[in-house]
PDB file of C-alpha atoms in Angstrom:
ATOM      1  CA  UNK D   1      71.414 129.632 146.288  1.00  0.00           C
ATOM      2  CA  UNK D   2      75.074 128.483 146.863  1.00  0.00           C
ATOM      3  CA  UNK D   3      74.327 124.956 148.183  1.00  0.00           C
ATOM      4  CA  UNK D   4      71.293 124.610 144.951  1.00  0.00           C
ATOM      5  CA  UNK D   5      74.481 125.343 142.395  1.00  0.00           C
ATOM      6  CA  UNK D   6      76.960 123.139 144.631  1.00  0.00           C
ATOM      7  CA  UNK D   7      74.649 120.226 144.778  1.00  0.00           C
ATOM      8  CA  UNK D   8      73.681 120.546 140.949  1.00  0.00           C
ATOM      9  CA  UNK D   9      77.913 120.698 140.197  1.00  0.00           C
ATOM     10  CA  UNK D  10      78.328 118.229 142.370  1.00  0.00           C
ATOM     11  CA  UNK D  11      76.054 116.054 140.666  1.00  0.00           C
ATOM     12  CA  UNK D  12      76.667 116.786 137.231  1.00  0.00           C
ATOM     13  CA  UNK D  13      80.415 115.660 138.156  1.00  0.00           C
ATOM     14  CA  UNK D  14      79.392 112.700 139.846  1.00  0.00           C
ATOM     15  CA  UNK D  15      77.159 111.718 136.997  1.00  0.00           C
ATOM     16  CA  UNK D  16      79.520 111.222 133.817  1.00  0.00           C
ATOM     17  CA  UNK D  17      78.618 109.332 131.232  1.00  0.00           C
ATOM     18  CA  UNK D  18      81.035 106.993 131.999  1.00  0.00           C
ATOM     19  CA  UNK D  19      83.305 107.115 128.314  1.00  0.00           C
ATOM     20  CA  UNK D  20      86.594 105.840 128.304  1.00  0.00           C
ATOM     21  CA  UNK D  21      89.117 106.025 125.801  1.00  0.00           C
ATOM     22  CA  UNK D  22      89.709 102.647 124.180  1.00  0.00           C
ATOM     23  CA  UNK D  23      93.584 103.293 124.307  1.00  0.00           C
ATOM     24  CA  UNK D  24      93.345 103.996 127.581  1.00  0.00           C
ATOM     25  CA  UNK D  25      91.431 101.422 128.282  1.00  0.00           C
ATOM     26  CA  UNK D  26      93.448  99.148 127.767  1.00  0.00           C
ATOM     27  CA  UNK D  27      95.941  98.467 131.171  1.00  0.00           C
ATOM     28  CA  UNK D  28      97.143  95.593 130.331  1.00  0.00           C
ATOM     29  CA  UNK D  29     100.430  95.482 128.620  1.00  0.00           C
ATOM     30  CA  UNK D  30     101.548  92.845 125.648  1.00  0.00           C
ATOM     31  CA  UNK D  31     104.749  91.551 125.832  1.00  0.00           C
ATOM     32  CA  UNK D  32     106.879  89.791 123.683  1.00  0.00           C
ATOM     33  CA  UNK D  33     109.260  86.628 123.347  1.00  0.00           C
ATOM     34  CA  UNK D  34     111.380  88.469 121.635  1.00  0.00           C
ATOM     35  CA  UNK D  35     111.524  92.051 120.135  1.00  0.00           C
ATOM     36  CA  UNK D  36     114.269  92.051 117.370  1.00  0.00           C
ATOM     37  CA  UNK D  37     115.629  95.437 115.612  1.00  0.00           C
ATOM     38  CA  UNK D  38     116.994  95.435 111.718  1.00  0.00           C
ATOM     39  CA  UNK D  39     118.157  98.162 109.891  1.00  0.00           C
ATOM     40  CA  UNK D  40     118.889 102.096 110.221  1.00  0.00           C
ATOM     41  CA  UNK D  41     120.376 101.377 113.988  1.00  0.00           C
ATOM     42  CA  UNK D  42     120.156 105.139 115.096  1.00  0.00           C
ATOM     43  CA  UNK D  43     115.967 104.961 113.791  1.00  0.00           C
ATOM     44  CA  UNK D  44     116.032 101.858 115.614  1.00  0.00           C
ATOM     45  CA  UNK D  45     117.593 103.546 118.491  1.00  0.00           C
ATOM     46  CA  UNK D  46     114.860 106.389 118.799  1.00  0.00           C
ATOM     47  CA  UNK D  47     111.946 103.649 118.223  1.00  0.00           C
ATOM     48  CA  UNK D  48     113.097 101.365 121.077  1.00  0.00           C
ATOM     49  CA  UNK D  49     113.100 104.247 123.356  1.00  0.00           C
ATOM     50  CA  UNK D  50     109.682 105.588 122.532  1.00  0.00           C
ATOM     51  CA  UNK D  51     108.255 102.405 121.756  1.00  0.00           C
ATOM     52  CA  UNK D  52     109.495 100.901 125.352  1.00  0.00           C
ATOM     53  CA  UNK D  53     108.470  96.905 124.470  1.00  0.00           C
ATOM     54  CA  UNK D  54     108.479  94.673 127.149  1.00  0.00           C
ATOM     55  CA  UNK D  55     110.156  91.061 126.643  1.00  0.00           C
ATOM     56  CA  UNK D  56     108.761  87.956 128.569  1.00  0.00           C
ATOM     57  CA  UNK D  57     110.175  84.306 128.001  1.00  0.00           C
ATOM     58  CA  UNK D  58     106.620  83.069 128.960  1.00  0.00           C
ATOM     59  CA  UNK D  59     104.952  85.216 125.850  1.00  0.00           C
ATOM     60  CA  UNK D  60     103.918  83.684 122.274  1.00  0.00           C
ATOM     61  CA  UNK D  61     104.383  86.487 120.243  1.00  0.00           C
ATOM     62  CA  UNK D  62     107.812  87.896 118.864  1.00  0.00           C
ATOM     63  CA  UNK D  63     108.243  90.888 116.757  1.00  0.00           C
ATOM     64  CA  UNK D  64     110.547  92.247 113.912  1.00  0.00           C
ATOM     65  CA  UNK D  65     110.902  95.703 113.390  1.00  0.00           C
ATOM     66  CA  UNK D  66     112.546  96.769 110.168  1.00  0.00           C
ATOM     67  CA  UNK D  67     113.482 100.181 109.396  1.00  0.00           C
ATOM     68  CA  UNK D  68     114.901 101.842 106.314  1.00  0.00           C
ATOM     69  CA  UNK D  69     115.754 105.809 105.322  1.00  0.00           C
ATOM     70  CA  UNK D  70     116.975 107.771 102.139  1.00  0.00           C
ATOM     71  CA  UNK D  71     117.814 111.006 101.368  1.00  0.00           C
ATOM     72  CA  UNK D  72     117.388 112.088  97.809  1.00  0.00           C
ATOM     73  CA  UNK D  73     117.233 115.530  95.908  1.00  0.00           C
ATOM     74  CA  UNK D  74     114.185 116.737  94.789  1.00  0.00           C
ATOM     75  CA  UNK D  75     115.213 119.981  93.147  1.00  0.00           C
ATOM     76  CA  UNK D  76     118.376 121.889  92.009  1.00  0.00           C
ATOM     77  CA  UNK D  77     119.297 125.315  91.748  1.00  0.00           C
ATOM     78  CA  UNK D  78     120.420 126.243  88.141  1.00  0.00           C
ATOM     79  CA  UNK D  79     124.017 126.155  89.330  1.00  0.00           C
ATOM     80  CA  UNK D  80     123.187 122.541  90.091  1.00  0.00           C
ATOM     81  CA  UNK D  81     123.750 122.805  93.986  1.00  0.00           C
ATOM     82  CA  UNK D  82     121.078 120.875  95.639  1.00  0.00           C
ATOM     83  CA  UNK D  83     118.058 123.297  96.811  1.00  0.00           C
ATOM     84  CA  UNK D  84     115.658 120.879  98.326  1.00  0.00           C
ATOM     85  CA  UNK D  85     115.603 117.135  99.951  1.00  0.00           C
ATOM     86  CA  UNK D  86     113.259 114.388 100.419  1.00  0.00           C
ATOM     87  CA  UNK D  87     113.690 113.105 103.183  1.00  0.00           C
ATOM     88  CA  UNK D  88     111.844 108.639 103.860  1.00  0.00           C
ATOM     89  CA  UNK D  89     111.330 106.871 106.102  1.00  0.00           C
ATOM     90  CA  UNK D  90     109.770 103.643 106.072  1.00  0.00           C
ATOM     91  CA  UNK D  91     109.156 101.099 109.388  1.00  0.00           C
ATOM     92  CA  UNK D  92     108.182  97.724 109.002  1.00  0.00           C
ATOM     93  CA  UNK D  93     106.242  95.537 112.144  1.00  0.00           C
ATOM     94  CA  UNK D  94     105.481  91.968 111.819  1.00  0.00           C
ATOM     95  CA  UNK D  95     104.371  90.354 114.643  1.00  0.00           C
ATOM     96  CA  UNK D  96     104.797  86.328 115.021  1.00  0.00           C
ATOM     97  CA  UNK D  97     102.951  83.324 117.100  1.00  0.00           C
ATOM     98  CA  UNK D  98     104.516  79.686 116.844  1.00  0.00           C
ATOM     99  CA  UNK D  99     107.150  80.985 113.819  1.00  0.00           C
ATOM    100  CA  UNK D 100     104.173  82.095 111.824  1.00  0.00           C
ATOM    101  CA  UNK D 101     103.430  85.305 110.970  1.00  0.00           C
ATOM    102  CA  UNK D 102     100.608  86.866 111.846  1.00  0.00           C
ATOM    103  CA  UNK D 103     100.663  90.271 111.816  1.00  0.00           C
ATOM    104  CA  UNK D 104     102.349  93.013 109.749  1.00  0.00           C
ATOM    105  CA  UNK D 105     101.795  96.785 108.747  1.00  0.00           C
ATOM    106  CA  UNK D 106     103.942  99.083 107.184  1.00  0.00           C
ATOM    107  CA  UNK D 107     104.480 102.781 108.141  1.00  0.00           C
ATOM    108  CA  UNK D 108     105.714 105.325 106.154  1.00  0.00           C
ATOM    109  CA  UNK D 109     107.028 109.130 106.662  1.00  0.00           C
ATOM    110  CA  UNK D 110     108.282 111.972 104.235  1.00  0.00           C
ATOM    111  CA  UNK D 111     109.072 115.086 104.810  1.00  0.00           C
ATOM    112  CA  UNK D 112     111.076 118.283 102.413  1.00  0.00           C
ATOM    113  CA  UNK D 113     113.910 119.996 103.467  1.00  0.00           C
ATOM    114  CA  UNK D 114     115.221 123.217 101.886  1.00  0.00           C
ATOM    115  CA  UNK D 115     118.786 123.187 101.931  1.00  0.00           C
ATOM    116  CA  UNK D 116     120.521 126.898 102.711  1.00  0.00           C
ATOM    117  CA  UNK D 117     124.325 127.734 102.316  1.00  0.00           C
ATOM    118  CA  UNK D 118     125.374 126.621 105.505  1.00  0.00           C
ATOM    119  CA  UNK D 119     126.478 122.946 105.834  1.00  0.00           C
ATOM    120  CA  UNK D 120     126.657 122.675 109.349  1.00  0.00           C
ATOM    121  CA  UNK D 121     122.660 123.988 109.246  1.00  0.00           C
ATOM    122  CA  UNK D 122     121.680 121.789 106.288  1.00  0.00           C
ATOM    123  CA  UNK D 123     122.662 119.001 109.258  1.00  0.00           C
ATOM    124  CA  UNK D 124     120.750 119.645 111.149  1.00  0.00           C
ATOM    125  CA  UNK D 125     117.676 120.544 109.535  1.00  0.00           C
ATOM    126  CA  UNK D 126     118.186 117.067 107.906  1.00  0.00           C
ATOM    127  CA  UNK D 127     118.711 115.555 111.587  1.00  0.00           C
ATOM    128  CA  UNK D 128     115.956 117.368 112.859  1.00  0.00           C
ATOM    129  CA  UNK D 129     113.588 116.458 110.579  1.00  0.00           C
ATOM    130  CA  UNK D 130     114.615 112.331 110.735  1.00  0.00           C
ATOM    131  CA  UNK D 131     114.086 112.679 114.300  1.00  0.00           C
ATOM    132  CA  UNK D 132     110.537 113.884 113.963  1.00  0.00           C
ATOM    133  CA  UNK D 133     109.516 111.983 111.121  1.00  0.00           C
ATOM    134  CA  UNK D 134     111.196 108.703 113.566  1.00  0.00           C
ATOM    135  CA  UNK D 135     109.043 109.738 116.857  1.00  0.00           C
ATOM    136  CA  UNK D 136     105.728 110.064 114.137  1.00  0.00           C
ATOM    137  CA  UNK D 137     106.347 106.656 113.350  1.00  0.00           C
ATOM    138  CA  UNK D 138     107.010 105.375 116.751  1.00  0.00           C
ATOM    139  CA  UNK D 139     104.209 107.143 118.469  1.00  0.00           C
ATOM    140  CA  UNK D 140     102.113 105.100 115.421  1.00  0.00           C
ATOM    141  CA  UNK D 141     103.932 101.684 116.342  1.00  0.00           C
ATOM    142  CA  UNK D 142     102.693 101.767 120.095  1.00  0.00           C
ATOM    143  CA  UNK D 143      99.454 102.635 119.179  1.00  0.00           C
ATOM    144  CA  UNK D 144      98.773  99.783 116.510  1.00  0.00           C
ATOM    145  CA  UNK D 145     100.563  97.455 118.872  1.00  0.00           C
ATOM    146  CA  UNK D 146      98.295  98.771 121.615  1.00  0.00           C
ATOM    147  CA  UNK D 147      95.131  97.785 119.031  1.00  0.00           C
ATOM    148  CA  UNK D 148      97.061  94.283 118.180  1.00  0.00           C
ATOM    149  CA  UNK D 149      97.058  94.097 121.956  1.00  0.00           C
ATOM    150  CA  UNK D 150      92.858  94.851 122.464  1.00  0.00           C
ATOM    151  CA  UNK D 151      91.933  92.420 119.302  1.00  0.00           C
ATOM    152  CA  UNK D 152      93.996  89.669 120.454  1.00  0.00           C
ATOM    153  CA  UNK D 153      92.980  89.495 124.396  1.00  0.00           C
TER     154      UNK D 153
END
């Protein structure tokens, strides 16, 4: 009875249906000219590092990546201190071939902050939060320059 429900695991496991996730897929990395960085220069610095683009002289794509932020108050206390924050961000890929553009998307993140009493806190909740919204947006870059990657091969 063993061996009849080892050989029917066994088999079962050696029978998969064979799916593969497209991402995954997908070994071969893209690289770039040139990978060029413009705006918010800590956002930029969080991107780079999750992003992790790989530069080739021999490549024909380059790419820009723009990135922007703002902090604005969304609602006061009747005292008029500040009680809540918005917090944006907004990133910006365009990918080029031959100086001509051929590729650009546009990602976006917002998130609201309640401010307490405590400066030092309101900081870092502010920090805290630009630091997640940045990694949601750079987990979304690699995978949309993965996809570039698959419908350009």
């Amino acid at each position: 009875m063993i061996k009849k429900t080892a050989l029917l695991f066994l088999f079962l496991v050696l029978s998969s249906c064979g799916y593969q996730s497209l991402v995954k897929e997908s070994s071969n990395e893209i690289f770039f000219k040139e990978v060029s960085y413009l705006g918010d220069n800590n956002l930029n610095f969080i991107i780079k590092s999750k992003i992790n683009l790989k530069e080739k002289l021999s490549s024909d794509y380059k790419i820009s990546i723009r990135t922007s932020s703002n902090i604005a108050a969304l609602s006061k206390k009747s005292s008029g201190e500040v009680e809540s924050k918005d917090i944006y961000l907004d990133s910006t890929i365009e990918i080029f071939k031959a100086k001509k553009s051929i590729y650009t998307k546009d990602f976006k993140a917002k998130k609201v902050v309640k401010i307490g009493d405590s400066l030092s806190d309101n900081l870092d909740t502010i920090e805290s939060a630009k630091n997640n919204l940045v990694s949601e947006i750079a987990n979304k870059i690699k995978l949309d320059i993965q996809f570039f990657s698959i419908r350009n091969k």
